[in-house]
PDB file of C-alpha atoms in Angstrom:
ATOM      1  CA  MET A   1       0.000   0.000   0.000  1.00 55.00           C
ATOM      2  CA  LYS A   2       2.823   2.394   0.925  1.00 52.00           C
ATOM      3  CA  HIS A   3       4.522   1.529  -2.374  1.00 60.00           C
ATOM      4  CA  ILE A   4       1.399   2.470  -4.354  1.00 62.00           C
ATOM      5  CA  VAL A   5       1.015   5.778  -2.468  1.00 52.00           C
ATOM      6  CA  SER A   6       4.682   6.588  -3.034  1.00 60.00           C
ATOM      7  CA  LEU A   7       4.350   5.820  -6.738  1.00 58.00           C
ATOM      8  CA  ILE A   8       1.259   8.031  -7.041  1.00 60.00           C
ATOM      9  CA  PHE A   9       3.073  10.823  -5.241  1.00 52.00           C
ATOM     10  CA  LYS A  10       6.076  10.563  -7.572  1.00 57.00           C
ATOM     11  CA  VAL A  11       3.804  10.626 -10.625  1.00 52.00           C
ATOM     12  CA  PHE A  12       2.069  13.685  -9.214  1.00 57.00           C
ATOM     13  CA  LEU A  13       5.397  15.447  -8.644  1.00 54.00           C
ATOM     14  CA  LEU A  14       6.481  14.562 -12.181  1.00 57.00           C
ATOM     15  CA  ALA A  15       3.230  15.916 -13.598  1.00 57.00           C
ATOM     16  CA  VAL A  16       3.642  19.124 -11.623  1.00 52.00           C
ATOM     17  CA  ALA A  17       7.211  19.475 -12.908  1.00 55.00           C
ATOM     18  CA  VAL A  18       6.107  18.941 -16.522  1.00 53.00           C
ATOM     19  CA  ILE A  19       3.289  21.450 -16.173  1.00 58.00           C
ATOM     20  CA  ALA A  20       5.676  23.961 -14.580  1.00 52.00           C
ATOM     21  CA  CYS A  21       8.093  23.539 -17.488  1.00 55.00           C
ATOM     22  CA  ILE A  22       5.298  24.038 -20.021  1.00 54.00           C
ATOM     23  CA  VAL A  23       4.040  27.161 -18.236  1.00 44.00           C
ATOM     24  CA  PHE A  24       7.578  28.534 -18.007  1.00 50.00           C
ATOM     25  CA  TYR A  25       8.098  27.940 -21.731  1.00 49.00           C
ATOM     26  CA  LEU A  26       4.820  29.653 -22.592  1.00 43.00           C
ATOM     27  CA  TYR A  27       5.842  32.644 -20.497  1.00 49.00           C
ATOM     28  CA  THR A  28       9.214  32.862 -22.246  1.00 50.00           C
ATOM     29  CA  ILE A  29       7.567  33.022 -25.680  1.00 45.00           C
ATOM     30  CA  GLY A  30       5.030  35.621 -24.501  1.00 43.00           C
ATOM     31  CA  PHE A  31       1.995  33.322 -24.670  1.00 43.00           C
ATOM     32  CA  PHE A  32       0.420  34.951 -21.610  1.00 41.00           C
ATOM     33  CA  ALA A  33       1.393  38.514 -22.545  1.00 41.00           C
ATOM     34  CA  VAL A  34      -1.381  40.945 -23.331  1.00 50.00           C
ATOM     35  CA  SER A  35      -1.476  41.640 -27.071  1.00 76.00           C
ATOM     36  CA  PRO A  36      -0.117  45.131 -27.753  1.00 92.00           C
ATOM     37  CA  CYS A  37      -2.739  47.613 -28.891  1.00 95.00           C
ATOM     38  CA  VAL A  38      -3.119  51.256 -29.883  1.00 95.00           C
ATOM     39  CA  GLY A  39      -6.275  53.321 -29.352  1.00 95.00           C
ATOM     40  CA  LEU A  40      -7.646  55.691 -31.994  1.00 96.00           C
ATOM     41  CA  VAL A  41      -9.709  58.578 -30.573  1.00 94.00           C
ATOM     42  CA  ALA A  42     -11.980  60.078 -33.249  1.00 91.00           C
ATOM     43  CA  SER A  43     -12.246  63.806 -33.877  1.00 88.00           C
ATOM     44  CA  PRO A  44     -15.448  65.502 -32.662  1.00 86.00           C
ATOM     45  CA  GLY A  45     -16.230  66.632 -36.220  1.00 84.00           C
ATOM     46  CA  GLY A  46     -15.628  63.223 -37.729  1.00 83.00           C
ATOM     47  CA  LYS A  47     -12.599  64.371 -39.749  1.00 85.00           C
ATOM     48  CA  ALA A  48     -10.175  61.594 -40.622  1.00 84.00           C
ATOM     49  CA  TYR A  49      -6.833  63.452 -41.085  1.00 91.00           C
ATOM     50  CA  LEU A  50      -5.243  60.078 -41.790  1.00 95.00           C
ATOM     51  CA  ASP A  51      -6.162  56.904 -43.645  1.00 96.00           C
ATOM     52  CA  VAL A  52      -7.415  54.572 -40.905  1.00 96.00           C
ATOM     53  CA  SER A  53      -6.985  51.496 -43.130  1.00 96.00           C
ATOM     54  CA  ALA A  54      -3.316  52.365 -43.720  1.00 97.00           C
ATOM     55  CA  LEU A  55      -2.849  52.896 -39.979  1.00 96.00           C
ATOM     56  CA  GLU A  56      -4.554  49.618 -39.082  1.00 96.00           C
ATOM     57  CA  THR A  57      -2.688  47.606 -41.746  1.00 97.00           C
ATOM     58  CA  SER A  58       0.718  48.988 -40.716  1.00 97.00           C
ATOM     59  CA  LEU A  59       0.074  48.160 -37.053  1.00 96.00           C
ATOM     60  CA  ALA A  60      -1.340  44.701 -37.816  1.00 96.00           C
ATOM     61  CA  ALA A  61       1.788  43.854 -39.814  1.00 96.00           C
ATOM     62  CA  GLN A  62       3.699  44.140 -36.522  1.00 95.00           C
ATOM     63  CA  GLY A  63       1.113  42.232 -34.493  1.00 95.00           C
ATOM     64  CA  VAL A  64      -0.465  45.335 -32.955  1.00 95.00           C
ATOM     65  CA  GLU A  65      -4.239  45.761 -32.745  1.00 96.00           C
ATOM     66  CA  LEU A  66      -5.941  49.092 -33.449  1.00 96.00           C
ATOM     67  CA  LEU A  67      -8.810  49.839 -31.058  1.00 96.00           C
ATOM     68  CA  THR A  68     -11.453  52.169 -32.488  1.00 94.00           C
ATOM     69  CA  PRO A  69     -14.234  54.156 -30.790  1.00 92.00           C
ATOM     70  CA  GLN A  70     -17.821  53.009 -30.607  1.00 91.00           C
ATOM     71  CA  PRO A  71     -20.719  55.097 -31.952  1.00 87.00           C
ATOM     72  CA  GLU A  72     -21.697  57.973 -29.654  1.00 85.00           C
ATOM     73  CA  GLU A  73     -18.674  57.319 -27.428  1.00 88.00           C
ATOM     74  CA  SER A  74     -16.967  60.500 -26.231  1.00 90.00           C
ATOM     75  CA  ALA A  75     -13.232  61.017 -26.605  1.00 91.00           C
ATOM     76  CA  VAL A  76     -12.638  60.590 -22.865  1.00 92.00           C
ATOM     77  CA  GLU A  77     -14.820  57.477 -22.684  1.00 93.00           C
ATOM     78  CA  ALA A  78     -13.037  55.926 -25.645  1.00 93.00           C
ATOM     79  CA  ALA A  79      -9.606  56.775 -24.229  1.00 93.00           C
ATOM     80  CA  GLY A  80     -10.529  55.252 -20.861  1.00 94.00           C
ATOM     81  CA  ARG A  81     -11.766  52.055 -22.492  1.00 94.00           C
ATOM     82  CA  PHE A  82      -8.634  51.764 -24.619  1.00 94.00           C
ATOM     83  CA  LEU A  83      -6.357  52.281 -21.622  1.00 94.00           C
ATOM     84  CA  ASP A  84      -8.323  49.735 -19.580  1.00 94.00           C
ATOM     85  CA  SER A  85      -7.864  47.289 -22.465  1.00 93.00           C
ATOM     86  CA  GLY A  86      -4.099  47.663 -22.255  1.00 94.00           C
ATOM     87  CA  ALA A  87      -3.386  50.349 -24.862  1.00 94.00           C
ATOM     88  CA  SER A  88      -0.220  52.257 -24.020  1.00 94.00           C
ATOM     89  CA  VAL A  89      -0.464  54.586 -27.031  1.00 96.00           C
ATOM     90  CA  LEU A  90      -3.394  56.829 -28.001  1.00 97.00           C
ATOM     91  CA  ILE A  91      -3.723  58.502 -31.396  1.00 97.00           C
ATOM     92  CA  VAL A  92      -6.044  61.479 -30.938  1.00 96.00           C
ATOM     93  CA  LEU A  93      -7.604  63.186 -33.966  1.00 95.00           C
ATOM     94  CA  GLN A  94      -8.001  66.896 -33.158  1.00 92.00           C
ATOM     95  CA  ASP A  95     -10.439  69.403 -34.697  1.00 89.00           C
ATOM     96  CA  SER A  96      -9.069  72.293 -32.655  1.00 87.00           C
ATOM     97  CA  THR A  97      -6.040  73.338 -30.637  1.00 87.00           C
ATOM     98  CA  SER A  98      -7.840  72.783 -27.317  1.00 89.00           C
ATOM     99  CA  VAL A  99      -7.172  69.448 -25.626  1.00 89.00           C
ATOM    100  CA  SER A 100      -9.380  67.604 -23.151  1.00 89.00           C
ATOM    101  CA  SER A 101      -7.770  67.862 -19.712  1.00 91.00           C
ATOM    102  CA  ALA A 102      -9.663  64.730 -18.642  1.00 92.00           C
ATOM    103  CA  LEU A 103      -8.144  62.773 -21.527  1.00 92.00           C
ATOM    104  CA  LEU A 104      -4.658  64.003 -20.639  1.00 93.00           C
ATOM    105  CA  THR A 105      -5.203  62.979 -17.018  1.00 94.00           C
ATOM    106  CA  GLU A 106      -6.387  59.509 -18.067  1.00 92.00           C
ATOM    107  CA  ALA A 107      -3.322  59.054 -20.279  1.00 94.00           C
ATOM    108  CA  ALA A 108      -0.877  60.400 -17.678  1.00 94.00           C
ATOM    109  CA  THR A 109      -2.280  58.115 -14.973  1.00 94.00           C
ATOM    110  CA  ALA A 110      -1.787  55.109 -17.258  1.00 94.00           C
ATOM    111  CA  GLY A 111       1.656  56.305 -18.394  1.00 95.00           C
ATOM    112  CA  ALA A 112       0.473  56.229 -22.013  1.00 95.00           C
ATOM    113  CA  THR A 113       1.935  58.096 -24.984  1.00 96.00           C
ATOM    114  CA  VAL A 114      -0.465  60.435 -26.823  1.00 96.00           C
ATOM    115  CA  LEU A 115       0.023  61.297 -30.493  1.00 97.00           C
ATOM    116  CA  PHE A 116      -2.170  64.188 -31.691  1.00 96.00           C
ATOM    117  CA  VAL A 117      -3.075  64.361 -35.388  1.00 96.00           C
ATOM    118  CA  GLY A 118      -4.993  67.191 -37.086  1.00 92.00           C
ATOM    119  CA  ASP A 119      -4.952  70.570 -35.349  1.00 91.00           C
ATOM    120  CA  SER A 120      -1.927  70.966 -33.137  1.00 92.00           C
ATOM    121  CA  PRO A 121      -2.158  71.668 -29.396  1.00 94.00           C
ATOM    122  CA  ASP A 122      -0.185  74.692 -28.225  1.00 94.00           C
ATOM    123  CA  ASP A 123       3.448  74.579 -27.123  1.00 95.00           C
ATOM    124  CA  ALA A 124       2.569  74.640 -23.426  1.00 94.00           C
ATOM    125  CA  THR A 125       0.384  71.535 -23.722  1.00 95.00           C
ATOM    126  CA  LEU A 126       2.862  69.527 -25.788  1.00 95.00           C
ATOM    127  CA  SER A 127       5.772  70.529 -23.572  1.00 94.00           C
ATOM    128  CA  SER A 128       3.926  69.581 -20.375  1.00 94.00           C
ATOM    129  CA  SER A 129       4.827  65.899 -20.770  1.00 94.00           C
ATOM    130  CA  ALA A 130       7.476  63.827 -22.518  1.00 94.00           C
ATOM    131  CA  ASN A 131       4.672  61.499 -23.642  1.00 96.00           C
ATOM    132  CA  LEU A 132       2.803  64.083 -25.755  1.00 96.00           C
ATOM    133  CA  TRP A 133       3.591  64.439 -29.488  1.00 97.00           C
ATOM    134  CA  TYR A 134       2.017  65.865 -32.630  1.00 97.00           C
ATOM    135  CA  LEU A 135       1.997  64.732 -36.261  1.00 97.00           C
ATOM    136  CA  GLY A 136       0.492  66.861 -39.019  1.00 94.00           C
ATOM    137  CA  SER A 137       0.909  68.711 -42.305  1.00 92.00           C
ATOM    138  CA  LEU A 138       0.740  72.487 -42.478  1.00 90.00           C
ATOM    139  CA  ALA A 139      -1.237  74.078 -45.304  1.00 92.00           C
ATOM    140  CA  SER A 140       1.425  76.785 -45.474  1.00 93.00           C
ATOM    141  CA  TYR A 141       3.981  74.112 -46.425  1.00 93.00           C
ATOM    142  CA  GLY A 142       1.731  73.076 -49.297  1.00 95.00           C
ATOM    143  CA  GLY A 143       1.563  76.711 -50.349  1.00 97.00           C
ATOM    144  CA  GLU A 144       5.331  77.065 -50.241  1.00 97.00           C
ATOM    145  CA  LEU A 145       5.732  73.975 -52.421  1.00 96.00           C
ATOM    146  CA  LEU A 146       3.184  75.281 -54.920  1.00 97.00           C
ATOM    147  CA  GLY A 147       4.714  78.773 -54.888  1.00 97.00           C
ATOM    148  CA  GLN A 148       8.144  77.384 -55.684  1.00 97.00           C
ATOM    149  CA  VAL A 149       6.758  75.499 -58.704  1.00 98.00           C
ATOM    150  CA  ILE A 150       4.878  78.578 -59.936  1.00 98.00           C
ATOM    151  CA  ALA A 151       8.002  80.723 -59.620  1.00 97.00           C
ATOM    152  CA  MET A 152      10.142  78.222 -61.520  1.00 97.00           C
ATOM    153  CA  ASP A 153       7.485  77.874 -64.241  1.00 97.00           C
ATOM    154  CA  TYR A 154       7.371  81.665 -64.628  1.00 96.00           C
ATOM    155  CA  ARG A 155      11.136  81.971 -64.802  1.00 95.00           C
ATOM    156  CA  ASP A 156      11.558  79.218 -67.408  1.00 95.00           C
ATOM    157  CA  GLY A 157       8.727  80.509 -69.613  1.00 95.00           C
ATOM    158  CA  THR A 158       6.173  77.790 -68.916  1.00 96.00           C
ATOM    159  CA  ILE A 159       3.984  80.646 -67.681  1.00 96.00           C
ATOM    160  CA  SER A 160       3.930  83.403 -70.292  1.00 92.00           C
ATOM    161  CA  ASP A 161       4.408  87.032 -69.308  1.00 91.00           C
ATOM    162  CA  ALA A 162       1.526  87.914 -71.604  1.00 89.00           C
ATOM    163  CA  ASN A 163       1.711  91.713 -71.248  1.00 89.00           C
ATOM    164  CA  GLY A 164       5.462  91.949 -70.699  1.00 91.00           C
ATOM    165  CA  ASP A 165       5.191  93.830 -67.396  1.00 92.00           C
ATOM    166  CA  LEU A 166       7.500  91.387 -65.541  1.00 93.00           C
ATOM    167  CA  LEU A 167       4.718  90.709 -63.028  1.00 95.00           C
ATOM    168  CA  LEU A 168       2.877  87.422 -62.588  1.00 96.00           C
ATOM    169  CA  GLN A 169      -0.778  88.251 -63.226  1.00 97.00           C
ATOM    170  CA  TYR A 170      -2.840  85.835 -61.114  1.00 97.00           C
ATOM    171  CA  TYR A 171      -6.514  85.289 -60.457  1.00 97.00           C
ATOM    172  CA  LEU A 172      -7.269  83.748 -57.051  1.00 97.00           C
ATOM    173  CA  TYR A 173     -10.372  81.615 -57.274  1.00 96.00           C
ATOM    174  CA  GLN A 174     -11.657  80.528 -53.862  1.00 95.00           C
ATOM    175  CA  SER A 175     -15.413  80.051 -53.618  1.00 92.00           C
ATOM    176  CA  ASP A 176     -15.572  79.507 -49.848  1.00 91.00           C
ATOM    177  CA  PRO A 177     -12.054  79.394 -48.354  1.00 92.00           C
ATOM    178  CA  ASP A 178     -11.377  78.255 -44.812  1.00 91.00           C
ATOM    179  CA  ALA A 179      -8.364  79.326 -42.758  1.00 90.00           C
ATOM    180  CA  ASP A 180      -6.108  76.596 -44.167  1.00 91.00           C
ATOM    181  CA  GLU A 181      -6.997  77.452 -47.772  1.00 95.00           C
ATOM    182  CA  SER A 182      -6.327  81.144 -47.178  1.00 95.00           C
ATOM    183  CA  ASP A 183      -3.023  80.278 -45.512  1.00 95.00           C
ATOM    184  CA  LEU A 184      -2.032  78.056 -48.441  1.00 96.00           C
ATOM    185  CA  ALA A 185      -2.764  80.769 -51.007  1.00 97.00           C
ATOM    186  CA  SER A 186      -0.901  83.506 -49.143  1.00 97.00           C
ATOM    187  CA  SER A 187       2.079  81.170 -48.606  1.00 97.00           C
ATOM    188  CA  ALA A 188       2.179  80.312 -52.322  1.00 97.00           C
ATOM    189  CA  LEU A 189       2.256  83.987 -53.313  1.00 97.00           C
ATOM    190  CA  ALA A 190       4.858  84.817 -50.665  1.00 97.00           C
ATOM    191  CA  GLU A 191       7.052  81.977 -51.921  1.00 97.00           C
ATOM    192  CA  CYS A 192       6.843  83.356 -55.473  1.00 97.00           C
ATOM    193  CA  GLU A 193       8.272  86.634 -54.231  1.00 96.00           C
ATOM    194  CA  HIS A 194      10.917  84.735 -52.264  1.00 96.00           C
ATOM    195  CA  TYR A 195      12.170  83.502 -55.640  1.00 96.00           C
ATOM    196  CA  GLY A 196      12.024  86.970 -57.169  1.00 95.00           C
ATOM    197  CA  VAL A 197       8.718  86.558 -58.988  1.00 96.00           C
ATOM    198  CA  TYR A 198       6.463  89.469 -58.080  1.00 96.00           C
ATOM    199  CA  THR A 199       2.725  89.154 -58.504  1.00 96.00           C
ATOM    200  CA  ALA A 200      -0.260  91.295 -59.398  1.00 96.00           C
ATOM    201  CA  ARG A 201      -3.770  90.180 -58.568  1.00 96.00           C
ATOM    202  CA  VAL A 202      -6.365  90.342 -61.337  1.00 95.00           C
ATOM    203  CA  GLU A 203      -9.907  91.272 -60.314  1.00 93.00           C
ATOM    204  CA  TYR A 204     -12.713  91.387 -62.844  1.00 92.00           C
ATOM    205  CA  ALA A 205     -15.392  94.045 -62.448  1.00 90.00           C
ATOM    206  CA  GLY A 206     -18.385  95.135 -64.529  1.00 84.00           C
ATOM    207  CA  GLU A 207     -19.179  98.619 -65.808  1.00 78.00           C
ATOM    208  CA  GLU A 208     -20.469  99.746 -62.415  1.00 77.00           C
ATOM    209  CA  GLY A 209     -17.489  98.323 -60.545  1.00 79.00           C
ATOM    210  CA  ALA A 210     -19.226  95.234 -59.150  1.00 87.00           C
ATOM    211  CA  ALA A 211     -17.136  92.066 -59.084  1.00 88.00           C
ATOM    212  CA  LEU A 212     -17.914  89.666 -61.915  1.00 91.00           C
ATOM    213  CA  SER A 213     -18.811  86.063 -61.153  1.00 91.00           C
ATOM    214  CA  PHE A 214     -16.245  83.475 -62.119  1.00 92.00           C
ATOM    215  CA  ASP A 215     -18.098  81.870 -65.009  1.00 92.00           C
ATOM    216  CA  ALA A 216     -17.756  81.836 -68.768  1.00 93.00           C
ATOM    217  CA  GLN A 217     -20.693  84.145 -69.409  1.00 93.00           C
ATOM    218  CA  SER A 218     -19.519  86.861 -67.004  1.00 92.00           C
ATOM    219  CA  LEU A 219     -15.853  86.729 -68.079  1.00 94.00           C
ATOM    220  CA  ASP A 220     -16.427  86.526 -71.815  1.00 93.00           C
ATOM    221  CA  GLY A 221     -14.256  89.161 -73.513  1.00 91.00           C
ATOM    222  CA  GLN A 222     -12.089  89.793 -70.451  1.00 94.00           C
ATOM    223  CA  THR A 223      -8.289  89.634 -70.688  1.00 94.00           C
ATOM    224  CA  PRO A 224      -7.168  86.294 -69.236  1.00 96.00           C
ATOM    225  CA  PRO A 225      -4.773  86.184 -66.275  1.00 97.00           C
ATOM    226  CA  GLU A 226      -1.455  84.402 -66.610  1.00 97.00           C
ATOM    227  CA  ILE A 227      -2.351  81.856 -63.941  1.00 97.00           C
ATOM    228  CA  ILE A 228      -5.374  80.854 -61.876  1.00 98.00           C
ATOM    229  CA  LEU A 229      -4.661  79.775 -58.295  1.00 98.00           C
ATOM    230  CA  CYS A 230      -7.186  77.526 -56.514  1.00 97.00           C
ATOM    231  CA  THR A 231      -6.999  75.938 -53.076  1.00 96.00           C
ATOM    232  CA  SER A 232      -9.653  73.211 -53.275  1.00 96.00           C
ATOM    233  CA  VAL A 233     -10.577  70.468 -55.712  1.00 97.00           C
ATOM    234  CA  PRO A 234     -14.102  71.815 -56.518  1.00 97.00           C
ATOM    235  CA  ASP A 235     -12.677  75.273 -57.214  1.00 97.00           C
ATOM    236  CA  ALA A 236      -9.965  73.843 -59.454  1.00 97.00           C
ATOM    237  CA  GLN A 237     -12.542  71.803 -61.369  1.00 97.00           C
ATOM    238  CA  ALA A 238     -14.697  74.900 -61.839  1.00 96.00           C
ATOM    239  CA  ALA A 239     -11.668  76.940 -62.927  1.00 97.00           C
ATOM    240  CA  LEU A 240     -10.672  74.321 -65.494  1.00 97.00           C
ATOM    241  CA  GLU A 241     -14.198  74.193 -66.894  1.00 97.00           C
ATOM    242  CA  THR A 242     -14.567  77.978 -67.076  1.00 97.00           C
ATOM    243  CA  ALA A 243     -11.103  78.535 -68.564  1.00 97.00           C
ATOM    244  CA  ALA A 244     -11.714  75.840 -71.172  1.00 97.00           C
ATOM    245  CA  SER A 245     -15.058  77.392 -72.113  1.00 96.00           C
ATOM    246  CA  LEU A 246     -13.389  80.785 -72.589  1.00 96.00           C
ATOM    247  CA  GLY A 247     -10.567  79.303 -74.677  1.00 96.00           C
ATOM    248  CA  TRP A 248      -7.986  80.384 -72.089  1.00 96.00           C
ATOM    249  CA  LEU A 249      -6.252  76.983 -72.057  1.00 95.00           C
ATOM    250  CA  GLU A 250      -5.384  77.115 -75.759  1.00 92.00           C
ATOM    251  CA  GLY A 251      -2.966  79.037 -77.974  1.00 88.00           C
ATOM    252  CA  GLU A 252       0.637  80.121 -77.545  1.00 89.00           C
ATOM    253  CA  GLN A 253       0.072  81.747 -74.165  1.00 92.00           C
ATOM    254  CA  PRO A 254      -2.364  79.491 -72.292  1.00 96.00           C
ATOM    255  CA  VAL A 255      -3.514  80.229 -68.774  1.00 97.00           C
ATOM    256  CA  ARG A 256      -1.888  77.854 -66.298  1.00 98.00           C
ATOM    257  CA  ILE A 257      -3.920  76.536 -63.366  1.00 98.00           C
ATOM    258  CA  TYR A 258      -2.355  75.646 -60.011  1.00 98.00           C
ATOM    259  CA  ALA A 259      -4.278  74.063 -57.166  1.00 98.00           C
ATOM    260  CA  ALA A 260      -4.277  72.061 -53.931  1.00 97.00           C
ATOM    261  CA  ALA A 261      -5.992  68.760 -53.129  1.00 96.00           C
ATOM    262  CA  ASP A 262      -6.643  66.536 -50.136  1.00 93.00           C
ATOM    263  CA  THR A 263      -5.257  63.316 -51.653  1.00 94.00           C
ATOM    264  CA  PRO A 264      -2.688  62.282 -54.289  1.00 96.00           C
ATOM    265  CA  GLU A 265      -5.496  60.685 -56.320  1.00 96.00           C
ATOM    266  CA  GLU A 266      -7.451  63.948 -56.471  1.00 97.00           C
ATOM    267  CA  ALA A 267      -4.284  65.833 -57.415  1.00 97.00           C
ATOM    268  CA  ASP A 268      -3.449  63.398 -60.216  1.00 98.00           C
ATOM    269  CA  ALA A 269      -7.004  63.683 -61.567  1.00 98.00           C
ATOM    270  CA  LEU A 270      -6.731  67.487 -61.709  1.00 98.00           C
ATOM    271  CA  VAL A 271      -3.419  67.282 -63.560  1.00 98.00           C
ATOM    272  CA  ALA A 272      -4.953  64.799 -65.996  1.00 97.00           C
ATOM    273  CA  ALA A 273      -7.803  67.294 -66.534  1.00 97.00           C
ATOM    274  CA  GLY A 274      -5.387  70.091 -67.387  1.00 97.00           C
ATOM    275  CA  ALA A 275      -4.017  71.640 -64.193  1.00 98.00           C
ATOM    276  CA  GLN A 276      -0.321  72.526 -64.381  1.00 98.00           C
ATOM    277  CA  ALA A 277       0.588  71.421 -60.837  1.00 98.00           C
ATOM    278  CA  VAL A 278      -1.311  70.415 -57.699  1.00 98.00           C
ATOM    279  CA  ALA A 279       0.067  70.261 -54.152  1.00 97.00           C
ATOM    280  CA  HIS A 280      -1.582  67.570 -52.071  1.00 97.00           C
ATOM    281  CA  PHE A 281      -2.003  66.271 -48.559  1.00 94.00           C
ATOM    282  CA  ASP A 282      -1.433  62.510 -48.187  1.00 95.00           C
ATOM    283  CA  PRO A 283      -3.742  60.671 -45.717  1.00 95.00           C
ATOM    284  CA  VAL A 284      -2.123  57.281 -46.457  1.00 96.00           C
ATOM    285  CA  ALA A 285       1.367  58.563 -45.676  1.00 96.00           C
ATOM    286  CA  MET A 286      -0.054  60.178 -42.540  1.00 96.00           C
ATOM    287  CA  GLY A 287      -1.571  56.855 -41.435  1.00 97.00           C
ATOM    288  CA  GLU A 288       1.624  54.913 -42.094  1.00 97.00           C
ATOM    289  CA  THR A 289       3.766  57.508 -40.307  1.00 97.00           C
ATOM    290  CA  ALA A 290       1.421  57.568 -37.308  1.00 97.00           C
ATOM    291  CA  ALA A 291       1.682  53.771 -37.161  1.00 97.00           C
ATOM    292  CA  GLN A 292       5.489  53.892 -37.146  1.00 97.00           C
ATOM    293  CA  MET A 293       5.478  56.497 -34.391  1.00 97.00           C
ATOM    294  CA  ALA A 294       3.044  54.396 -32.340  1.00 97.00           C
ATOM    295  CA  LEU A 295       5.200  51.283 -32.818  1.00 97.00           C
ATOM    296  CA  ASN A 296       8.256  53.222 -31.676  1.00 96.00           C
ATOM    297  CA  ALA A 297       6.388  54.384 -28.567  1.00 96.00           C
ATOM    298  CA  LEU A 298       5.297  50.817 -27.805  1.00 95.00           C
ATOM    299  CA  ASP A 299       8.961  49.781 -27.930  1.00 95.00           C
ATOM    300  CA  HIS A 300       9.917  52.740 -25.689  1.00 94.00           C
ATOM    301  CA  ARG A 301      11.866  54.358 -28.522  1.00 95.00           C
ATOM    302  CA  PHE A 302      11.922  57.904 -29.858  1.00 95.00           C
ATOM    303  CA  PRO A 303       8.660  58.313 -31.846  1.00 95.00           C
ATOM    304  CA  GLY A 304      10.359  59.856 -34.873  1.00 95.00           C
ATOM    305  CA  LEU A 305      12.740  56.932 -35.400  1.00 94.00           C
ATOM    306  CA  ASP A 306      12.630  55.556 -38.972  1.00 94.00           C
ATOM    307  CA  THR A 307      10.109  58.180 -40.109  1.00 94.00           C
ATOM    308  CA  GLY A 308      12.561  60.558 -41.765  1.00 94.00           C
ATOM    309  CA  LEU A 309      11.000  63.408 -39.769  1.00 93.00           C
ATOM    310  CA  THR A 310      12.409  65.621 -37.061  1.00 93.00           C
ATOM    311  CA  ALA A 311      10.477  67.280 -34.256  1.00 92.00           C
ATOM    312  CA  ASP A 312      10.470  70.913 -33.192  1.00 93.00           C
ATOM    313  CA  GLU A 313      11.200  71.880 -29.599  1.00 93.00           C
ATOM    314  CA  ALA A 314       7.601  71.295 -28.523  1.00 94.00           C
ATOM    315  CA  GLY A 315       7.389  67.828 -30.092  1.00 95.00           C
ATOM    316  CA  ARG A 316       5.735  68.459 -33.470  1.00 96.00           C
ATOM    317  CA  PHE A 317       6.486  66.316 -36.497  1.00 96.00           C
ATOM    318  CA  THR A 318       5.429  67.802 -39.852  1.00 95.00           C
ATOM    319  CA  LEU A 319       4.799  65.620 -42.872  1.00 94.00           C
ATOM    320  CA  PRO A 320       5.529  67.494 -46.131  1.00 94.00           C
ATOM    321  CA  TYR A 321       2.959  67.941 -48.905  1.00 95.00           C
ATOM    322  CA  GLY A 322       3.349  66.042 -52.150  1.00 95.00           C
ATOM    323  CA  LEU A 323       3.146  67.454 -55.681  1.00 96.00           C
ATOM    324  CA  SER A 324       1.484  66.201 -58.858  1.00 97.00           C
ATOM    325  CA  GLU A 325       2.428  67.788 -62.180  1.00 93.00           C
TER     326      GLU A 325
END
């Protein structure tokens, strides 16, 4: 009887040892580790700012899950749920420069990194913690890129100096510009002058001095400008249609149209339709860059590593605009 009990006890000890070895092995390969995840906090206005599919695909390729908000869930509620689920990085899409103090408190308590995308928080907010960063593209940078192209096209004769006054005669067509569009246009014109190309704005008015509408009927018989500058896709499409109807895109001194778009695909389509050059934002590149920064943060590395970007003193990374021509 004692022999049987001893044998059972030895078998039990052996089983315990085997189980312990298996558990130890599973721990060493990370079997029991919580899967890494990143939380995406939606903007209040529903603006994307980045391609979510590109973000999700880039993270998934490295075994990282992207947690997304539920319908009607507030930013703070979503952030809290993500942090409770183990997210150590939050990507927050911003519609304004103001930042939720409750969200910052939630993130700080959890020791999480926060990457803002969209409108940038102010210097004081970003500098308040080593875990707060910003990624975005400035409309003014798009304007500078477009202005450089316009200046070079004027200097090499692509844009004709139709009246020989050594000034770039431009018509600015903006049907309903927001702050970014206005900033882009002013930056483009300032960049022209930076390269020594001075500009003169063309404004069309009727016999009584009232501004003429930008359409073929109203502008029929008017002297064409040397270029038309637009800052949105609908405006560029309208400008192309109107200029074509007036015959401004033909002949030895055609009017050149320059514009800005929200995606490379939109920019390419405008160039195919006749635009000379189009600066564009790139949501896919923004999503992929945000993913790389999040992966770096998960590995406790500098967020800008392997992105090709550098940060300013406050912690802002700026993705350049692209150009289609």
